XYZ file of C-alpha atoms in Angstrom:
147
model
C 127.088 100.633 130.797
C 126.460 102.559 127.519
C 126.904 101.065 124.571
C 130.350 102.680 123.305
C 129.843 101.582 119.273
C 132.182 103.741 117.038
C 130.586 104.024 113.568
C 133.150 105.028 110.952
C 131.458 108.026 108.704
C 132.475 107.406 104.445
C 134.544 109.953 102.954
C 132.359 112.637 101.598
C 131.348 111.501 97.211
C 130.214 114.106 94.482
C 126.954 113.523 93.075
C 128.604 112.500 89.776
C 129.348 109.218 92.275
C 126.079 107.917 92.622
C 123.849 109.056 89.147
C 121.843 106.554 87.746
C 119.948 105.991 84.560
C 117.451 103.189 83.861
C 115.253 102.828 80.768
C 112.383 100.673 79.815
C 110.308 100.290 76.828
C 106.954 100.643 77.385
C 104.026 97.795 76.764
C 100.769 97.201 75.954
C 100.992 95.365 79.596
C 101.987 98.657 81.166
C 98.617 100.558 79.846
C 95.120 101.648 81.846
C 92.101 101.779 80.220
C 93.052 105.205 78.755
C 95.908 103.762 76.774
C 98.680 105.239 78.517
C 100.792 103.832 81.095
C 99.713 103.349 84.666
C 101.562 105.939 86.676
C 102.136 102.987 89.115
C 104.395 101.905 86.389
C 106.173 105.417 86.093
C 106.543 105.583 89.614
C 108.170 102.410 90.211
C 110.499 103.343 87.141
C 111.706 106.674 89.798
C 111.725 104.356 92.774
C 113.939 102.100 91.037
C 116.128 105.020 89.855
C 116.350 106.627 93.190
C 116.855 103.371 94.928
C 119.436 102.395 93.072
C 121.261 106.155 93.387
C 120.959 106.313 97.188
C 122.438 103.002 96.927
C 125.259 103.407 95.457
C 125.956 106.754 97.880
C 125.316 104.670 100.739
C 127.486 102.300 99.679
C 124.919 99.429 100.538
C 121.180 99.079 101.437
C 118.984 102.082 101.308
C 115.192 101.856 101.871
C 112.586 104.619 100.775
C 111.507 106.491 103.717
C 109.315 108.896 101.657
C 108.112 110.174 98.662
C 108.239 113.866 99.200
C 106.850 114.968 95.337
C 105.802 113.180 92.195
C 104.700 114.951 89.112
C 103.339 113.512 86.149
C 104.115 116.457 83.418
C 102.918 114.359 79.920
C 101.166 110.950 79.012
C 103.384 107.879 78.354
C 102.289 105.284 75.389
C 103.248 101.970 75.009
C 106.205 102.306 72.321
C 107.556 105.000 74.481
C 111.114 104.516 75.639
C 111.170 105.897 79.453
C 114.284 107.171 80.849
C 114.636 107.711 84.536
C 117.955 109.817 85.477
C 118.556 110.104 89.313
C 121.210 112.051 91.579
C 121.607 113.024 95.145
C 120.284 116.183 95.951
C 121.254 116.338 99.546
C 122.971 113.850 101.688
C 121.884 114.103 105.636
C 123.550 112.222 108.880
C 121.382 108.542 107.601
C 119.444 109.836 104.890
C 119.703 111.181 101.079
C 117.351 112.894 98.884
C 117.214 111.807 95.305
C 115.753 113.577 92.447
C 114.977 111.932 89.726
C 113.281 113.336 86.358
C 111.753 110.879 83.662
C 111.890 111.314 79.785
C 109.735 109.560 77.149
C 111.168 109.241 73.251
C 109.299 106.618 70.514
C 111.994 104.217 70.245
C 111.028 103.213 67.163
C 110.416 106.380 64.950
C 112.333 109.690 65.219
C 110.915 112.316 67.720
C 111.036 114.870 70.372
C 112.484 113.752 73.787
C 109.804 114.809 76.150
C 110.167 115.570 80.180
C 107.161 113.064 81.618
C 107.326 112.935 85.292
C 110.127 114.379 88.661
C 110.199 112.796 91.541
C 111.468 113.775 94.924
C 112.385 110.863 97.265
C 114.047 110.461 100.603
C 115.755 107.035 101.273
C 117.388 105.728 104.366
C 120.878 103.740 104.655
C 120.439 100.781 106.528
C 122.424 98.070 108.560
C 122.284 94.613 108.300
C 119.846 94.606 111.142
C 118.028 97.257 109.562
C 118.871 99.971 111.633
C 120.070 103.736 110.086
C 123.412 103.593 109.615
C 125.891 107.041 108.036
C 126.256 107.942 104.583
C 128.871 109.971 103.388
C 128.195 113.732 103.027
C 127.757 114.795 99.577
C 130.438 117.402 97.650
C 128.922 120.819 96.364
C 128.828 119.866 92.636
C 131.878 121.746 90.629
C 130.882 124.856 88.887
C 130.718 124.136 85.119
C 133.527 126.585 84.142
C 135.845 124.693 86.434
C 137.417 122.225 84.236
């Protein structure tokens, strides 16, 4: 006999829903030989961010199935405060894409706000036995002139 499991599918969210921002101050700790910050460090900063987005869509665990792009755009310096903002970008049957762009600003002296890195990163929602489980489709975002 076939297993006859009904999974219920969420109600469709808007990607207001699930955006996430994290920040960290970079440290001396955080530097490579260079003196800028590892891009390991940067990249765990988006993984963090889109983790945390896909998330909070899936409305439980999501693990990264794949990093589709990473750019680094600028260097990073310890001082810098890095900004990660992440939202869904597309929301599939078990899986979400997440964008997620980074900013660097000195925290402590006045200064441009600087684009540093993007990322582009697929996650998977994920039972308690870790096996895919539905997300809720995502809403076309509201046109701007809407309100």
């Amino acid at each position: 006999m076939a297993d006859q499991t009904v999974v219920a599918v969420p109600a469709a969210k808007p990607v207001q829903a699930s955006q996430v921002t994290l920040a960290h101050i970079m440290s001396e700790h955080d530097t490579n030989l260079y003196g800028t910050i590892h891009g390991g460090v940067v990249m765990k900063l988006i993984d963090d961010a889109a983790g945390a987005a896909a998330a909070r869509h899936a409305e439980g665990p999501a693990v990264t199935a794949a990093v589709d792009s990473m750019a680094f755009l600028a260097p990073v310096r310890a001082g810098d405060l890095l900004t990660a903002h992440a939202e869904l970008e597309r929301a599939g049957r078990t899986s979400m894409t997440v964008h997620v762009t980074v900013t660097a600003e000195r925290w402590n002296a006045a200064g441009p706000v600087t684009r540093v890195a993007t990322g582009r990163l697929t996650f998977v929602a994920i039972d308690a036995e870790s096996r895919p489980r539905p997300v809720p489709a995502l809403l076309a975002a509201e046109p701007a002139d809407a309100a």
